[in-house]
CSV table of N, CA and C in Angstrom, one decimal:
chain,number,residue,atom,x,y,z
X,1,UNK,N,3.6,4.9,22.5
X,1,UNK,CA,5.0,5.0,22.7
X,1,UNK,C,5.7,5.5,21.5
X,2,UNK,N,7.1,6.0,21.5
X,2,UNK,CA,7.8,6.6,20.4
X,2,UNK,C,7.9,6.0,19.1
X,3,UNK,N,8.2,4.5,19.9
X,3,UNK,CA,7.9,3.2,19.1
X,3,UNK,C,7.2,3.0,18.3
X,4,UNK,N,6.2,2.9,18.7
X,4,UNK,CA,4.7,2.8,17.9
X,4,UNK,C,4.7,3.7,16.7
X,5,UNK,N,4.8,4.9,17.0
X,5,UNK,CA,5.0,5.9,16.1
X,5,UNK,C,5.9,5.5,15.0
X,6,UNK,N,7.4,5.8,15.5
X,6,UNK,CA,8.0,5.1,14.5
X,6,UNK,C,7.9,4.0,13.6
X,7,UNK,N,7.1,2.8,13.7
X,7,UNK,CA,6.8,2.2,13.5
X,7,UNK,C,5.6,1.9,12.2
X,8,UNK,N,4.4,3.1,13.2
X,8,UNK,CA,3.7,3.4,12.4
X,8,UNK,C,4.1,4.7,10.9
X,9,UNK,N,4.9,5.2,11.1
X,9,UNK,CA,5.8,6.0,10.0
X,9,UNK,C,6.4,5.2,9.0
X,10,UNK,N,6.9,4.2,9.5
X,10,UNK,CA,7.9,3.3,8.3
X,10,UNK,C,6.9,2.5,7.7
X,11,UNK,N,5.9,2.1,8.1
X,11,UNK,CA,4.8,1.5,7.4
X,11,UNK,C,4.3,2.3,6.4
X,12,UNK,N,3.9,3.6,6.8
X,12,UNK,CA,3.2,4.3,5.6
X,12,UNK,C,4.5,5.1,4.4
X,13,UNK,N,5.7,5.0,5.1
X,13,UNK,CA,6.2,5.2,4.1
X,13,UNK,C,6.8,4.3,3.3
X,14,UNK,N,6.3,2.7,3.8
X,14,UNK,CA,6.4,1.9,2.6
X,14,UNK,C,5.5,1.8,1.4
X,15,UNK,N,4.2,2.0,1.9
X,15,UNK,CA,3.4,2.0,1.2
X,15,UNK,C,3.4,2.9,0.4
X,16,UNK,N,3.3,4.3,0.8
X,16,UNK,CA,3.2,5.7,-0.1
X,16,UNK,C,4.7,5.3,-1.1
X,17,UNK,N,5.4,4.6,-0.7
X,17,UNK,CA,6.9,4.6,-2.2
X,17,UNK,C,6.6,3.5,-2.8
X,18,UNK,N,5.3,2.8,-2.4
X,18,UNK,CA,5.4,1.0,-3.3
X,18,UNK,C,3.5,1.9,-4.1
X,19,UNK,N,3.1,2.5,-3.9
X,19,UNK,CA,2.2,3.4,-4.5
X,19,UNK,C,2.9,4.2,-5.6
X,20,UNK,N,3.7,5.2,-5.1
X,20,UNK,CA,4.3,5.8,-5.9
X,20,UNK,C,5.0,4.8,-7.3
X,21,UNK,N,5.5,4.1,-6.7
X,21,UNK,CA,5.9,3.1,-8.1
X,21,UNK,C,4.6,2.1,-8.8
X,22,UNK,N,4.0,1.8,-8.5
X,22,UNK,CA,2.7,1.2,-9.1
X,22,UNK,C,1.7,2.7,-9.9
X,23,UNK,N,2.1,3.5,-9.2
X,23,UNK,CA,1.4,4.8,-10.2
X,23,UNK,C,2.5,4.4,-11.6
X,24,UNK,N,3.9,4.9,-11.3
X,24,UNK,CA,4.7,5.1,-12.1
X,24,UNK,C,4.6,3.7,-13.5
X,25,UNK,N,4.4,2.6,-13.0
X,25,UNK,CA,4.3,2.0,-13.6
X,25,UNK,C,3.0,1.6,-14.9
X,26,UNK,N,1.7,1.8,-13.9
X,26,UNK,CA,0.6,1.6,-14.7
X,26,UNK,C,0.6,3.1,-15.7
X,27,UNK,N,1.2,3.8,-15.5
X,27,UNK,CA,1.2,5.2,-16.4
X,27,UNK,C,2.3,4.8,-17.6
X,28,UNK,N,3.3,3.9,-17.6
X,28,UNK,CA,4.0,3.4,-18.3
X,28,UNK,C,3.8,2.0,-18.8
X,29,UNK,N,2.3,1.7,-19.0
X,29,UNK,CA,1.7,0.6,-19.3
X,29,UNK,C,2.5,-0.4,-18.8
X,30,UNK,N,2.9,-0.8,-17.8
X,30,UNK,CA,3.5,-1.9,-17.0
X,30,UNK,C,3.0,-2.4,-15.8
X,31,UNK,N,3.4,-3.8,-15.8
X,31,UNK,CA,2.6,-4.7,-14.6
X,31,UNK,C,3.3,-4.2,-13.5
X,32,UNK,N,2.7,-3.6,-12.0
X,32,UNK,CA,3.7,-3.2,-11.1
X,32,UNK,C,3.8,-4.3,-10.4
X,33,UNK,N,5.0,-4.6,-9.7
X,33,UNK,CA,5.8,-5.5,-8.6
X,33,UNK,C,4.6,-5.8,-7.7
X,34,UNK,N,4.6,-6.6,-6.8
X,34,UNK,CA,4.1,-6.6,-5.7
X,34,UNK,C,4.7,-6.5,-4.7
X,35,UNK,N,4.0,-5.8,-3.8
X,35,UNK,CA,4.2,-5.5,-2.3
X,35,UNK,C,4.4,-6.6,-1.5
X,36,UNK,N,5.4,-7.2,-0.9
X,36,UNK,CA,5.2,-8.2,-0.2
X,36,UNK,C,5.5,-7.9,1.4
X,37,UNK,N,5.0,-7.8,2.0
X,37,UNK,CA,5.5,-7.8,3.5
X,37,UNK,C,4.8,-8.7,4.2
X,38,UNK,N,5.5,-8.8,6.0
X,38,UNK,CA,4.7,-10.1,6.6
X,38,UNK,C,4.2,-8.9,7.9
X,39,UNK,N,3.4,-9.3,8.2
X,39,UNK,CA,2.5,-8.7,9.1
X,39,UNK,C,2.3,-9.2,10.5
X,40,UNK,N,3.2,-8.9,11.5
X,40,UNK,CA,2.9,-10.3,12.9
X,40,UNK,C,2.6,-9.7,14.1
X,41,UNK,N,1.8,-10.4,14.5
X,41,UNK,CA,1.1,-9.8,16.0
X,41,UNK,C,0.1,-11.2,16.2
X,42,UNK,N,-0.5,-11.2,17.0
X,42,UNK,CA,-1.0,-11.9,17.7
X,42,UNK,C,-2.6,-11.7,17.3
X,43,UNK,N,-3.9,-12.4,17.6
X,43,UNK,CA,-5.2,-12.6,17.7
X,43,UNK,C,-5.5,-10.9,18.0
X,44,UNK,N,-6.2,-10.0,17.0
X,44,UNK,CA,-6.9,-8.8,17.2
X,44,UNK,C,-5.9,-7.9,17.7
X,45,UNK,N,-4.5,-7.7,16.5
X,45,UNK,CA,-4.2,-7.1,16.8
X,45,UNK,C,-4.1,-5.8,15.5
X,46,UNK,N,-4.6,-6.3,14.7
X,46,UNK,CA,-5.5,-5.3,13.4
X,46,UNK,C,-4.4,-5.5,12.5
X,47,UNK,N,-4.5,-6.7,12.1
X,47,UNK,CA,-3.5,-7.4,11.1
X,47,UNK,C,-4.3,-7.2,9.8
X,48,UNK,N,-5.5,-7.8,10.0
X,48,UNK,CA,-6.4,-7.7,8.4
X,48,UNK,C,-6.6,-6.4,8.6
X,49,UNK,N,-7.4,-5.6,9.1
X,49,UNK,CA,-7.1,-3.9,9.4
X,49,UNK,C,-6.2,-3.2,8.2
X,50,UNK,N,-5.5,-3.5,8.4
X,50,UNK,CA,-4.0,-2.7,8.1
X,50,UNK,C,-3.9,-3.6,6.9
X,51,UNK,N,-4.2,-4.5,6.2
X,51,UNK,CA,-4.0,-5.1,5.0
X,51,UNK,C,-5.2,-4.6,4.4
X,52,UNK,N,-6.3,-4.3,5.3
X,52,UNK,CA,-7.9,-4.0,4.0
X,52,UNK,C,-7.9,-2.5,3.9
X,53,UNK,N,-7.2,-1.7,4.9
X,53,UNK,CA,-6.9,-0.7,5.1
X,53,UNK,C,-5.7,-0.1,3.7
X,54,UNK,N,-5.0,-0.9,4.0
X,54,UNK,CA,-3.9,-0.5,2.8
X,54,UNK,C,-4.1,-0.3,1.2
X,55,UNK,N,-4.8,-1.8,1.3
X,55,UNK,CA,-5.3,-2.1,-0.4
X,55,UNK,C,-6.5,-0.7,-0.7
X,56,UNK,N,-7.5,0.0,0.5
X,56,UNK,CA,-8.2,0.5,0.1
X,56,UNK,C,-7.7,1.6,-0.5
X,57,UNK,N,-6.5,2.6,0.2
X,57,UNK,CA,-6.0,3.7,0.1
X,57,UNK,C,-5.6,3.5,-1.2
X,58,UNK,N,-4.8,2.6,-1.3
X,58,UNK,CA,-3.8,2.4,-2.5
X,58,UNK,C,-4.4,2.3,-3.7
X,59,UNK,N,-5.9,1.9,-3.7
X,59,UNK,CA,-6.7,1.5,-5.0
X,59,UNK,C,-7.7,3.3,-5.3
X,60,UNK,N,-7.7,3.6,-3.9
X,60,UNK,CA,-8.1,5.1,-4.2
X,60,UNK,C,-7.5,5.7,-4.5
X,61,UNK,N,-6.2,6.0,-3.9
X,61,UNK,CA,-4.9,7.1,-4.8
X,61,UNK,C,-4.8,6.4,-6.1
X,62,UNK,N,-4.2,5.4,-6.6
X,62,UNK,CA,-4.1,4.8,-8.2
X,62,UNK,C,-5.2,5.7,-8.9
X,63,UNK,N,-6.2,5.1,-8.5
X,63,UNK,CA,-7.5,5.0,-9.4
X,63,UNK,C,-7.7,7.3,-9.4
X,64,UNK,N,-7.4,7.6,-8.7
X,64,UNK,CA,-7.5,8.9,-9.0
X,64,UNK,C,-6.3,9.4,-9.4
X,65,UNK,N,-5.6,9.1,-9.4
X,65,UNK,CA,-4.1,9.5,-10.2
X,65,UNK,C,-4.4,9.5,-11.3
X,66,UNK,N,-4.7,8.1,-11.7
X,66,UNK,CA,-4.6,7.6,-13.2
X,66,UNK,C,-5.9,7.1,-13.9
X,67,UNK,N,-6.9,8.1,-12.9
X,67,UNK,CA,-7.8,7.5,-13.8
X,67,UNK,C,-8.3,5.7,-14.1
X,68,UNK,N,-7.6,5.1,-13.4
X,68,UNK,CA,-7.6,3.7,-13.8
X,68,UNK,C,-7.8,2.8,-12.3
X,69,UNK,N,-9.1,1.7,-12.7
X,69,UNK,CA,-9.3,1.7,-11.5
X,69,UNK,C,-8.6,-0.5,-11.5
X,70,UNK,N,-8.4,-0.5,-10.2
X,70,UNK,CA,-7.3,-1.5,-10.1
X,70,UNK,C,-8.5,-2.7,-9.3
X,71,UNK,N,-8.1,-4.0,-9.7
X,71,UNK,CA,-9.0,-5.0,-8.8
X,71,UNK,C,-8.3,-5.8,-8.3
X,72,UNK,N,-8.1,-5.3,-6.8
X,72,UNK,CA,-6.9,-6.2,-6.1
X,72,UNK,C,-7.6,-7.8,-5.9
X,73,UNK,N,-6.9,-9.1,-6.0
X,73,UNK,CA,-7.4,-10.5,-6.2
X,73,UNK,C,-7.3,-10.7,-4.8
């Protein structure tokens, strides 16, 4: 649905601008903010997905941006 879509768009453009600032940051020797968002759906609906999914992109773009590789806790 259009929905979904949209949906799925505002999601990655949170991430790609909370990326973009965690680049900007670790390149300016600073601790970046954390991401905080809540994630809700029900039993299998690819909640951890979309959280292991995230962390993975995000530590691949950093880490090749900047050379610098990040160990999410």
């Amino acid at each position: 649905a259009a929905s979904d879509v949209y949906k799925r768009q505002l999601f990655v453009n949170l991430i790609l601008t909370h990326a973009e600032r965690v680049i900007t940051d670790v390149k300016n020797n600073q601790i970046p903010d954390q991401l905080l968002l809540m994630l809700l759906g029900t039993a299998g609906t690819g909640k951890t997905f979309t959280v292991r999914t995230a962390i993975s992109e995000l530590t691949k773009l950093v880490t090749l941006t900047n050379n610098v590789r990040l160990n999410p806790s």
